[in-house]
Amino acid sequence: MRVEGSTGLAAEIDGTTVRIGWREPDWLGPGAALPAVGAEWSINAEDDVLVLTLSHAAGGTGIGSGTFATPAVGIAFEPKARLTAGCPEGMVAFGFQYTEFALPTRAGPDLDDWFLLDFRPPVVEPLLLIAPDLRTVLVAPLDWFHEQVIVPPRRDNRVGDGRALVLGWHGDLDTVPAGFTTRMAFVPARDPVAAIDRWVALTQGEDAAPKPDPYRDRIGSHLSYWTDNGSAYWYRTEPPRSTPDTLVAAVSTLREQGVPVCGVQLDSWFYPHQALRPFDTEEWVVPPSGLLRWEPREDILPDGIPALRHELGDPPLATHIRHLSSSSPYVDVFDCWVDGEQAHPTGVDYYETLLDQASAWGVEVLEHDWLVECFLGVRGLREQPGRARAWQEGLDRAAGERGMSLQWCMPTPADVMQTATLRNVTSIRTSGDHGYLVGPGILWSWFCYVNVWARSMGLWPYKDVFRTDHGRHDESLMEALLSALSGGPVGFGDRIGATDAGIVRATCRADGLLIKPDAPIAAIARCFARHVVMSGGHMVATTHSDHPVGRYVYAVAFNPQDRDRRYDEVVSEAELGVSGGHVVWDWRARDFVDAGEWSLSYGPQEWGYRVHCPRTPSGIAVIGDPDVFATTGRGRIRDITATAHGVRMRVLGAGETVTIVASAPAAVSATAGTTGERRAVEVVARADGRFDLELEIGPLGWTLLELTV
């Protein structure tokens, strides 16, 4: 029997064997159902997509294997047993491991040589099979995200016989109701990014939640100071100052320097957990022990959080919370599943109580960290379908009822996908901790890869805290650039008086409002065909600002290696998403460069940043504000519109003097004003058709600027 989608992706089913191909007949190798009593499977076509359905008509208990990465219900494929020429020659695989922050990883055509972290399950989802022409078949769940897994073969034979790619229900799923049914998709697309976009669109059912605006809470809308891992004051003070005195001095000094800090994040150091990390030590261990009490430690914050917040100037707070210790007194108050040293509440009342507490402290964003440990650490969450979803939806609902937002931290792939039904997750971490375990180039790449997925989900990534006080200027500038272009929060964590204010201020206005693109920066398609960290090559990532005159494309390229490895590559403007007449602004050189192909030959952790600016019918191309990263981003410039002889735009920022740069084929004149009389603005002509002007923004906070040739 042949089942075929509208673009030719097909399953050939011969008795108990299934083969799936797209042009080539056998991309995965022969597949057969696992011998699970009472389980049934089918593969059907839905438009261009094939859908694997697994069901259990009778339901029951004891259906799992007892090991998360060993499904008892599912289908096992054998890639090494493919038909001759069954898959594209030179095919590679890319995926996201079931780890915190969904570690990007890769494999060859046999799918058995993934780089996988040993302390997390050897599960990879979504999984993308990529041909040399970038044709892609993506494999991933369409529903029941916490219940379905993809387990690749392993050359070390750690799972099963080491040969099988298994799609099915994770082995800890012990009890299912009668008729329990899951769906997993095989999605064909022209390239990996299009495949992810298509898959995510398929998962957005009737209960999919609208995603919040990136400016909804003040941690996302304004510059903030962070004290998490990687910051100067994560479990540290500035002796002889206490913790409160250290933080107050850090924030007040920044404001005196003209760095407009609005929000402040308080990390896990403020409350007790089972194994406390000591303060002011060189020890870098991050104990994964659970929370005991979500209350200020008497030895660290003796006067409590409200007193600290008052001393900080009453900013909005983001506060950290982690998984629960089974030794916590909360286990005696709230009904919990208990599993060894960890526990997890069975209902939402635990979170409702802590959210009420947080509201009284002045908390605007609850950062839920260690999501991976919550799910993998407590078997009770995994034993029956829907428990993890109920946990996250209950917390999301409780936060919304209190006018609070959530940040997801250390999410698994399943946690990322479950945000489809969550309304109050305003930001999500998409890469490992700054300055922890691996170098910055790896983390930058990790961030750009996972952001493709987050962007499709409508999520706003948080790049993590960064620092400007260590003397590595280019690294700090890149950290700030990626933070600004994420569209999510921008948080830094420098020592008292050591901030490079110029770097930080390139992310925001003088009042601290972040200047954002319209979408998160994310890797382009070519980077999935060659994992830029493991296989070598430049990461190229883009985002954009859309205006009536067209799309402004912000493009970043960097070499992620920390050793002396160089690559000579060329990226086309079409790959960057650029079309039509435009000029190219080299942000670092503060000048124009020729349009066309971008030759890349950066050294280790070197980088470049270009802005592609559309030309209007008059010939004018507005570059925007060259002093900020998102030169025409929201918060600075709105509605660049073509006029009969030029362009018009609103420039924002009360009380600021803003530089605007443009390109034009002839002399340019400028006028500015609000609702009253317009005034002429001096335009300085420079070489190569460049024009600069300085614009005074009045107390109303905006000025209508018009340029005419």
XYZ file of C-alpha atoms in Angstrom:
709
model
C 0.000 0.000 0.000
C 1.267 3.473 -0.859
C 0.316 6.587 1.109
C 1.418 9.816 -0.600
C 1.235 13.482 0.335
C 0.538 16.315 -2.085
C 4.239 17.087 -2.702
C 5.321 13.462 -3.126
C 6.409 12.451 0.373
C 5.286 8.824 0.482
C 5.101 5.774 2.715
C 5.283 2.325 1.150
C 3.650 -0.166 3.507
C 4.279 -3.835 2.758
C 2.646 -5.967 5.419
C 4.358 -4.998 8.671
C 7.168 -2.990 7.020
C 7.050 0.697 6.143
C 9.515 2.814 4.163
C 9.258 6.595 3.838
C 10.811 8.640 1.046
C 10.654 11.882 -0.867
C 11.834 11.405 -4.463
C 14.356 8.886 -3.104
C 12.310 5.963 -1.718
C 13.815 5.182 1.693
C 15.066 8.077 3.841
C 14.776 6.268 7.192
C 15.246 2.593 6.354
C 12.672 -0.142 6.928
C 10.339 0.418 9.864
C 8.256 -1.956 11.925
C 6.029 -1.578 14.963
C 7.389 -2.480 18.385
C 5.700 -5.615 19.814
C 3.386 -3.800 22.232
C 0.216 -5.656 23.185
C -2.910 -3.609 22.458
C -1.117 -0.821 20.565
C -2.010 0.068 16.986
C -0.405 2.273 14.355
C -1.251 3.833 11.021
C 0.267 6.309 8.576
C -1.961 8.695 6.644
C -1.447 11.658 4.348
C -2.716 15.093 5.369
C -2.040 17.497 2.495
C 1.773 17.456 2.083
C 2.468 15.765 5.425
C 2.480 12.138 6.541
C 1.152 11.473 10.037
C 2.060 8.472 12.178
C -0.774 7.709 14.602
C -0.182 5.532 17.664
C -3.123 4.449 19.800
C -4.144 2.064 22.558
C -7.807 1.127 22.298
C -8.172 -0.582 25.656
C -5.762 1.554 27.660
C -4.218 0.126 30.783
C -1.321 0.128 33.210
C 2.162 -1.273 32.840
C 2.519 -0.408 29.156
C 5.906 1.329 29.510
C 9.427 -0.068 29.626
C 10.394 1.826 32.774
C 13.176 3.698 30.933
C 12.400 7.090 29.419
C 14.467 6.606 26.236
C 13.248 3.033 25.604
C 9.761 3.216 24.091
C 7.557 0.155 24.317
C 4.954 1.600 21.935
C 6.142 2.954 18.597
C 7.864 2.186 15.304
C 11.555 1.353 14.897
C 13.374 2.213 11.647
C 16.807 0.873 10.650
C 18.741 3.528 8.684
C 21.622 1.176 7.847
C 19.193 -1.180 6.104
C 17.987 1.398 3.553
C 17.440 0.395 -0.041
C 20.320 1.185 -2.394
C 20.174 4.931 -3.181
C 17.223 5.092 -0.793
C 18.132 8.537 0.546
C 19.876 11.556 -1.004
C 23.610 11.049 -1.355
C 25.329 13.289 1.181
C 22.256 13.572 3.413
C 22.901 14.793 6.969
C 20.737 15.046 10.068
C 20.188 17.901 12.508
C 18.225 17.874 15.726
C 17.715 19.169 19.243
C 18.588 16.912 22.165
C 16.241 16.416 25.129
C 18.371 18.682 27.314
C 18.004 22.031 28.951
C 17.824 24.665 26.216
C 17.387 21.947 23.534
C 21.051 21.458 22.590
C 21.496 21.589 18.766
C 23.285 18.500 17.456
C 24.003 16.672 14.206
C 24.565 13.223 12.687
C 25.564 11.563 9.432
C 23.222 9.562 7.197
C 23.268 6.472 9.454
C 21.841 8.622 12.275
C 24.011 6.868 14.871
C 26.802 9.396 15.516
C 24.999 12.235 17.286
C 26.853 14.302 19.857
C 24.655 13.719 22.924
C 25.155 14.803 26.516
C 25.422 11.691 28.690
C 23.528 13.146 31.649
C 20.339 13.675 29.615
C 18.223 11.178 27.656
C 19.487 10.237 24.175
C 16.368 11.721 22.584
C 16.456 14.096 19.592
C 13.404 16.117 18.559
C 12.585 17.607 16.229
C 14.806 15.616 13.882
C 15.587 17.001 10.422
C 16.936 14.956 7.501
C 18.611 17.370 5.075
C 19.644 16.710 1.476
C 22.570 18.592 -0.137
C 20.044 20.775 -1.999
C 18.521 21.601 1.442
C 15.366 19.577 0.828
C 14.287 18.542 4.303
C 12.053 15.979 5.938
C 11.337 16.881 9.563
C 10.110 14.300 12.075
C 8.411 15.537 15.261
C 5.286 15.226 17.436
C 2.121 17.103 16.492
C 0.559 16.716 19.941
C 1.247 15.177 23.375
C 4.677 16.801 23.364
C 5.753 15.487 26.773
C 4.672 11.940 25.935
C 6.357 11.302 22.558
C 10.079 10.849 21.894
C 12.472 10.202 19.022
C 15.361 7.935 20.050
C 18.190 7.653 17.489
C 20.456 4.631 17.037
C 23.780 4.685 18.879
C 27.079 3.234 17.753
C 27.915 2.582 21.400
C 24.780 0.382 21.711
C 23.636 2.238 24.829
C 20.010 2.028 23.740
C 18.452 -1.172 22.396
C 20.571 -2.875 19.758
C 22.077 0.416 18.586
C 20.565 0.168 15.104
C 17.036 1.481 15.460
C 15.574 4.953 15.160
C 12.506 4.663 17.397
C 9.482 6.964 17.245
C 6.980 6.439 20.022
C 5.834 6.925 23.600
C 8.594 7.382 26.159
C 9.188 4.349 28.370
C 8.085 6.002 31.618
C 4.544 6.407 30.286
C 3.030 3.613 32.383
C -0.730 4.207 32.304
C -2.911 5.489 29.453
C -6.692 5.820 29.179
C -8.705 3.816 26.693
C -8.390 5.278 23.198
C -5.249 7.282 23.979
C -3.876 8.476 20.629
C -0.827 10.478 19.567
C 0.265 11.928 16.228
C 3.776 12.389 14.861
C 4.480 14.133 11.570
C 6.862 13.679 8.651
C 7.058 17.162 7.126
C 8.668 17.854 3.716
C 9.941 21.352 2.929
C 12.334 23.184 0.652
C 14.821 23.792 3.488
C 15.230 23.254 7.256
C 13.839 26.634 8.311
C 10.740 26.176 6.148
C 10.311 22.689 7.626
C 10.345 24.030 11.185
C 7.890 26.778 10.247
C 5.537 24.282 8.619
C 5.710 21.845 11.540
C 5.027 24.538 14.122
C 2.052 25.773 12.082
C 0.642 22.235 12.133
C 0.860 22.064 15.927
C -1.122 25.262 16.460
C -4.563 23.813 17.045
C -7.777 25.488 18.127
C -6.456 25.817 21.679
C -3.230 27.532 20.608
C -2.700 30.690 22.634
C -1.887 34.110 21.146
C 1.640 35.138 22.034
C 2.314 38.289 24.079
C 3.799 41.444 22.656
C 7.540 41.688 23.472
C 6.884 44.927 25.368
C 4.154 43.489 27.613
C 6.162 43.409 30.855
C 8.942 45.747 31.916
C 11.602 43.059 32.002
C 10.922 42.601 28.297
C 10.349 46.255 27.484
C 13.236 47.931 29.333
C 16.886 47.378 30.152
C 17.416 45.231 33.256
C 20.202 44.248 35.656
C 20.647 40.511 36.316
C 22.281 38.488 39.085
C 22.121 35.000 37.571
C 24.906 32.578 36.637
C 27.456 34.492 34.567
C 26.873 37.831 36.267
C 29.277 39.588 38.620
C 27.115 39.041 41.687
C 25.782 35.518 41.298
C 26.538 34.179 44.778
C 29.031 37.011 45.157
C 29.283 40.361 46.880
C 31.648 43.310 46.637
C 33.390 43.070 50.062
C 32.970 44.544 52.561
C 29.458 45.191 51.265
C 26.593 42.832 52.070
C 24.442 41.402 49.284
C 21.813 44.170 49.535
C 24.486 46.881 49.693
C 26.304 45.371 46.718
C 23.186 45.318 44.519
C 22.061 48.787 45.536
C 25.526 50.181 44.788
C 25.637 48.418 41.401
C 22.244 49.716 40.250
C 22.611 53.249 41.642
C 26.080 53.619 40.078
C 24.701 52.580 36.697
C 21.979 55.199 36.892
C 24.527 57.842 37.858
C 26.499 56.844 34.728
C 23.438 57.362 32.557
C 22.758 53.651 32.069
C 18.945 53.479 32.343
C 18.375 50.316 34.367
C 14.689 49.628 34.934
C 14.195 46.045 36.153
C 16.298 43.857 38.438
C 16.491 40.047 38.509
C 17.039 38.111 41.747
C 18.429 34.632 41.173
C 18.460 31.415 43.206
C 20.919 32.836 45.755
C 18.079 34.604 47.599
C 16.242 31.484 48.851
C 17.393 28.230 50.501
C 17.655 24.931 48.673
C 18.818 21.520 49.735
C 22.505 21.957 48.833
C 23.428 25.602 49.169
C 26.108 27.070 46.950
C 28.491 29.175 49.053
C 28.970 32.897 48.452
C 32.236 34.522 47.350
C 34.015 31.372 46.201
C 35.758 30.369 42.983
C 33.722 27.144 42.938
C 31.619 26.956 39.762
C 29.501 23.938 40.597
C 25.778 24.551 40.116
C 24.101 22.081 42.503
C 20.903 20.691 40.925
C 19.302 20.327 44.332
C 15.726 21.408 44.852
C 14.094 24.344 46.570
C 13.386 24.123 50.305
C 11.554 27.399 50.980
C 10.805 30.186 48.543
C 11.611 32.842 51.110
C 14.575 35.203 51.492
C 17.538 33.656 53.269
C 17.920 35.340 56.652
C 21.727 35.392 56.282
C 21.566 37.059 52.845
C 18.476 39.299 52.879
C 17.731 39.801 56.579
C 15.249 42.613 55.869
C 13.463 40.760 53.072
C 12.777 41.502 49.417
C 10.451 44.516 49.807
C 13.188 46.360 51.729
C 15.784 45.523 49.060
C 13.410 46.600 46.290
C 12.782 49.921 48.029
C 16.535 50.562 48.309
C 16.851 49.776 44.592
C 14.265 52.442 43.757
C 11.230 50.113 43.580
C 11.990 48.616 40.144
C 9.946 45.756 38.675
C 11.536 42.476 39.724
C 12.125 39.165 38.027
C 12.596 36.357 40.527
C 14.005 32.860 40.063
C 12.331 29.634 41.107
C 13.488 26.057 40.631
C 12.309 22.471 41.109
C 11.162 21.328 44.539
C 13.161 19.269 47.033
C 11.389 16.320 48.637
C 12.782 17.630 51.944
C 10.857 20.888 51.567
C 8.171 21.681 54.149
C 5.944 22.513 51.160
C 5.599 18.762 50.577
C 3.664 18.585 53.870
C 1.401 21.479 52.840
C 0.668 20.691 49.182
C -0.071 17.333 47.572
C 3.063 16.259 45.664
C 4.578 13.414 43.739
C 7.820 12.435 45.468
C 10.724 10.776 43.665
C 13.931 10.391 45.668
C 15.370 13.819 46.464
C 12.818 15.656 44.333
C 9.111 16.394 44.427
C 6.547 18.108 42.255
C 3.101 19.471 43.175
C 0.153 17.578 41.737
C -1.994 20.736 41.564
C -1.638 24.463 40.963
C -2.212 25.561 44.584
C 1.532 25.494 45.330
C 2.234 27.955 42.532
C -0.776 30.112 43.362
C 0.565 30.558 46.894
C 4.053 31.509 45.716
C 2.707 33.856 43.038
C 0.659 35.692 45.655
C 3.823 35.991 47.706
C 5.741 37.280 44.672
C 3.055 39.846 43.887
C 3.453 41.303 47.367
C 7.197 41.610 46.737
C 6.713 43.654 43.545
C 7.602 40.809 41.177
C 6.476 41.286 37.590
C 8.136 38.217 35.997
C 8.571 34.770 37.506
C 11.549 33.001 35.938
C 10.905 29.260 36.233
C 14.307 27.627 35.924
C 15.283 23.941 35.823
C 12.198 22.938 33.828
C 14.163 19.941 32.552
C 14.792 18.779 36.103
C 11.132 19.182 37.071
C 10.018 16.770 34.352
C 12.899 14.299 34.274
C 13.412 14.364 38.039
C 9.936 13.243 39.145
C 8.500 10.082 37.642
C 4.977 11.029 38.716
C 4.922 13.767 36.068
C 5.743 11.204 33.381
C 3.646 8.189 34.345
C 0.343 9.355 32.859
C -0.354 11.527 29.816
C -1.247 15.171 30.315
C 0.306 15.750 33.724
C 3.146 17.938 32.462
C 0.757 19.936 30.296
C -1.600 20.444 33.255
C 1.320 21.659 35.413
C 2.428 24.246 32.868
C -1.042 25.395 31.871
C -2.034 25.719 35.536
C 0.997 27.869 36.323
C 0.408 29.941 33.194
C -3.232 30.532 34.116
C -2.350 31.450 37.722
C 0.267 33.953 36.562
C -2.171 35.574 34.137
C -4.835 35.915 36.815
C -2.341 37.912 38.877
C -1.128 40.083 36.001
C 2.300 38.454 36.048
C 4.482 37.066 33.281
C 6.642 33.961 33.066
C 10.100 33.276 31.709
C 10.892 29.654 30.816
C 14.476 28.631 31.622
C 16.253 25.312 30.981
C 13.329 24.088 28.839
C 13.339 20.739 27.069
C 12.063 20.458 23.489
C 8.711 19.362 24.940
C 8.555 22.476 27.130
C 9.212 24.669 24.091
C 6.383 23.034 22.174
C 3.910 23.123 25.052
C 4.047 26.927 24.995
C 1.595 26.561 22.097
C -1.149 26.589 24.761
C 0.424 29.128 27.163
C -0.455 32.821 27.176
C 1.910 34.362 29.714
C 5.369 33.077 28.802
C 6.786 36.393 27.614
C 10.377 35.162 27.209
C 12.299 31.906 26.991
C 15.970 31.034 27.341
C 17.325 29.349 24.218
C 21.010 28.691 25.034
C 23.280 27.715 27.898
C 24.497 29.998 30.670
C 26.832 32.873 29.787
C 30.440 32.137 30.698
C 29.668 28.644 31.971
C 31.323 25.422 30.734
C 31.632 26.369 27.033
C 32.927 29.362 25.113
C 30.867 32.232 23.755
C 30.956 31.109 20.111
C 29.228 27.851 20.996
C 26.566 29.676 23.002
C 25.988 32.249 20.260
C 25.445 29.431 17.741
C 23.195 27.516 20.129
C 21.123 30.672 20.559
C 20.751 31.276 16.820
C 19.760 27.676 16.083
C 17.090 27.311 18.778
C 15.744 30.774 17.923
C 14.534 29.473 14.546
C 12.164 27.263 16.475
C 11.294 29.898 19.094
C 10.561 32.438 16.344
C 8.152 30.035 14.650
C 6.423 29.530 18.008
C 5.990 33.290 18.483
C 8.312 33.245 21.512
C 10.739 35.992 22.534
C 14.157 34.558 23.413
C 16.318 35.834 26.243
C 19.984 35.426 25.385
C 21.002 35.392 29.072
C 22.973 37.894 31.103
C 26.095 39.402 29.521
C 28.981 41.469 30.832
C 30.954 44.439 29.537
C 33.433 44.712 32.425
C 35.997 42.038 31.513
C 37.983 43.911 28.874
C 36.925 41.773 25.885
C 35.237 44.554 23.944
C 34.289 42.671 20.775
C 32.837 39.784 22.777
C 30.772 42.150 24.930
C 29.583 44.037 21.856
C 28.460 40.775 20.243
C 26.650 39.700 23.418
C 24.793 43.000 23.503
C 24.038 42.826 19.764
C 22.484 39.359 19.989
C 20.565 40.403 23.105
C 19.106 43.437 21.357
C 18.275 41.532 18.161
C 16.566 38.746 20.130
C 13.485 40.923 20.584
C 13.373 39.627 24.164
C 14.782 40.962 27.440
C 18.221 42.564 27.581
C 19.981 41.928 30.881
C 23.561 42.596 31.907
C 25.406 41.948 35.161
C 28.594 43.993 35.545
C 30.606 44.837 38.636
C 30.073 48.160 40.371
C 31.318 51.038 38.254
C 32.891 48.856 35.549
C 30.218 48.940 32.814
C 31.045 50.015 29.271
C 28.035 52.306 29.032
C 28.350 52.768 25.266
C 27.846 49.057 24.615
C 24.784 48.804 26.836
C 23.169 51.991 25.535
C 23.247 50.626 21.977
C 20.388 48.331 23.023
C 17.920 50.978 24.209
C 16.737 54.563 24.376
C 17.787 57.029 27.055
C 14.708 56.075 29.097
C 15.703 52.396 28.972
C 13.057 51.289 26.453
C 14.571 48.506 24.348
C 14.854 49.099 20.602
C 13.723 45.846 19.023
C 13.424 44.199 15.627
C 10.123 42.636 14.623
C 11.284 39.035 15.154
C 14.081 37.192 16.983
C 17.418 36.828 15.242
C 17.830 33.238 14.021
C 20.059 31.058 11.847
C 19.479 30.916 8.096
C 18.757 27.601 6.368
C 22.282 26.800 5.150
C 23.596 26.619 8.739
C 21.518 23.489 9.448
C 23.161 21.527 6.643
C 26.568 22.035 8.276
C 26.513 22.377 12.058
C 28.787 25.395 12.378
C 30.314 24.309 15.694
C 30.745 20.586 15.080
C 31.400 20.616 11.337
C 32.865 24.099 10.958
C 31.696 27.189 9.147
C 30.227 30.605 9.795
C 26.960 31.093 11.603
C 24.786 33.495 9.634
C 21.657 34.765 11.350
C 19.069 37.362 10.427
C 16.098 39.309 11.679
C 14.195 42.304 10.357
C 12.146 45.448 10.844
C 9.204 45.926 8.506
C 8.191 49.428 7.409
C 5.834 50.635 4.679
C 8.867 51.209 2.405
C 9.927 47.565 2.786
C 11.841 45.149 4.968
C 15.082 46.078 6.724
C 17.216 42.953 7.130
C 19.715 42.782 9.989
C 22.369 40.140 9.225
C 25.041 38.863 11.617
C 27.849 36.471 10.672
C 30.489 35.002 12.966
C 33.026 32.214 13.320
C 32.082 30.273 16.480
C 35.405 28.482 16.903
C 37.705 29.245 19.834
C 40.757 27.884 18.010
C 42.541 29.139 14.919
C 40.130 27.752 12.366
C 39.107 29.895 9.431
C 36.629 29.309 6.658
C 36.261 31.079 3.328
C 32.580 31.276 2.456
C 30.164 33.463 0.539
C 26.555 34.139 1.479
C 24.125 35.572 -1.061
C 21.599 38.293 -0.381
C 18.817 35.905 -1.378
C 19.890 33.594 1.473
C 19.588 36.553 3.831
C 16.063 37.298 2.622
C 17.054 40.518 0.829
C 15.408 41.532 -2.439
C 14.818 44.697 -4.456
C 16.897 47.875 -4.570
C 18.737 48.529 -1.333
C 21.918 49.806 0.270
C 24.066 47.943 2.792
C 25.257 49.533 6.021
C 28.266 48.002 7.768
C 27.332 48.703 11.380
C 30.808 48.207 12.788
C 32.547 50.341 10.138
C 29.712 52.925 10.310
C 29.727 53.185 6.532
C 28.229 51.749 3.366
C 29.589 48.646 1.632
C 28.799 47.291 -1.801
C 25.605 45.309 -2.147
C 25.836 41.732 -3.367
C 27.488 38.628 -1.979
C 29.028 38.803 1.481
C 32.481 37.199 1.645
C 33.087 35.631 5.046
C 36.534 34.805 6.385
C 36.361 35.705 10.055
C 38.863 34.414 12.593
C 37.860 32.624 15.806
C 34.887 34.407 17.385
C 35.243 37.353 15.015
C 32.037 38.735 13.580
C 30.385 41.236 11.283
C 27.029 42.964 11.239
C 25.239 44.452 8.237
C 21.916 46.229 7.773
C 20.199 45.962 4.384
C 18.056 49.064 3.806
C 15.443 49.346 1.012
C 15.603 52.232 -1.442
C 12.429 54.231 -1.919
C 11.156 55.482 -5.314
C 12.874 58.835 -4.667
C 16.202 57.022 -4.298
C 16.467 57.701 -0.565
C 17.390 54.774 1.687
C 17.071 55.428 5.410
C 19.675 53.632 7.546
C 18.146 54.958 10.767
C 19.937 55.503 14.063
C 23.525 54.193 13.667
C 24.169 54.351 17.409
C 21.778 51.495 18.227
C 21.852 47.903 17.002
C 18.358 47.763 15.480
C 18.766 50.948 13.451
C 15.090 51.216 12.439
C 13.688 49.081 15.245
C 10.525 49.558 17.276
C 11.108 52.024 20.036
C 13.219 54.328 17.850
C 11.661 54.644 14.381
C 8.102 53.931 13.294
C 6.470 53.878 9.874
C 9.103 54.826 7.296
C 6.837 55.802 4.409
C 7.612 56.946 0.873
C 6.356 60.390 -0.187
C 6.241 61.991 -3.648
C 9.805 63.294 -3.332
C 11.288 61.522 -0.355
C 10.409 59.720 2.881
C 8.640 60.403 6.162
C 8.996 58.681 9.546
C 8.317 59.102 13.246
C 11.423 59.220 15.413
C 10.940 58.406 19.107
C 12.768 59.197 22.350
C 11.733 62.100 24.603
C 14.532 64.549 25.310
C 17.094 62.765 23.158
C 19.331 64.003 20.375
C 19.167 61.275 17.733
C 21.467 60.877 14.739
C 19.757 59.755 11.539
C 21.728 58.500 8.532
C 20.413 58.139 4.988
C 21.642 57.531 1.467
C 20.364 59.564 -1.500
C 21.319 60.194 -5.144
C 21.092 63.986 -4.738
C 21.061 66.681 -2.056
C 18.573 66.144 0.756
C 16.597 68.654 2.823
C 14.866 67.831 6.087
C 12.049 69.179 8.228
C 10.811 67.987 11.591
C 7.958 68.696 14.012
C 4.916 67.226 15.713
C 1.449 68.662 15.282
C 2.570 72.287 15.037
C 4.920 74.197 12.768
C 7.699 72.296 11.034
C 11.304 73.416 11.393
C 14.232 72.895 9.063
C 16.903 70.444 10.194
C 20.538 70.771 9.120
C 21.672 67.932 6.862
C 25.387 67.161 6.614
C 26.459 65.685 3.282
C 29.244 63.132 3.383
C 30.946 61.021 0.717
C 29.204 58.393 -1.432
C 25.727 59.875 -1.153
C 25.591 59.661 2.638
C 23.664 62.275 4.616
C 23.639 62.708 8.403
C 21.441 64.852 10.602
C 20.917 65.388 14.308
C 17.346 65.511 15.498
C 16.109 66.946 18.797
C 13.157 64.984 20.180
C 10.922 67.136 22.352
C 9.011 66.308 25.528
C 6.128 64.749 23.587
C 8.479 61.872 22.841
C 8.217 61.878 19.051
C 9.016 63.949 15.988
C 7.795 63.547 12.426
C 10.860 63.732 10.186
C 10.571 64.276 6.442
C 13.469 63.963 3.984
C 13.140 65.381 0.477
C 15.405 65.216 -2.589
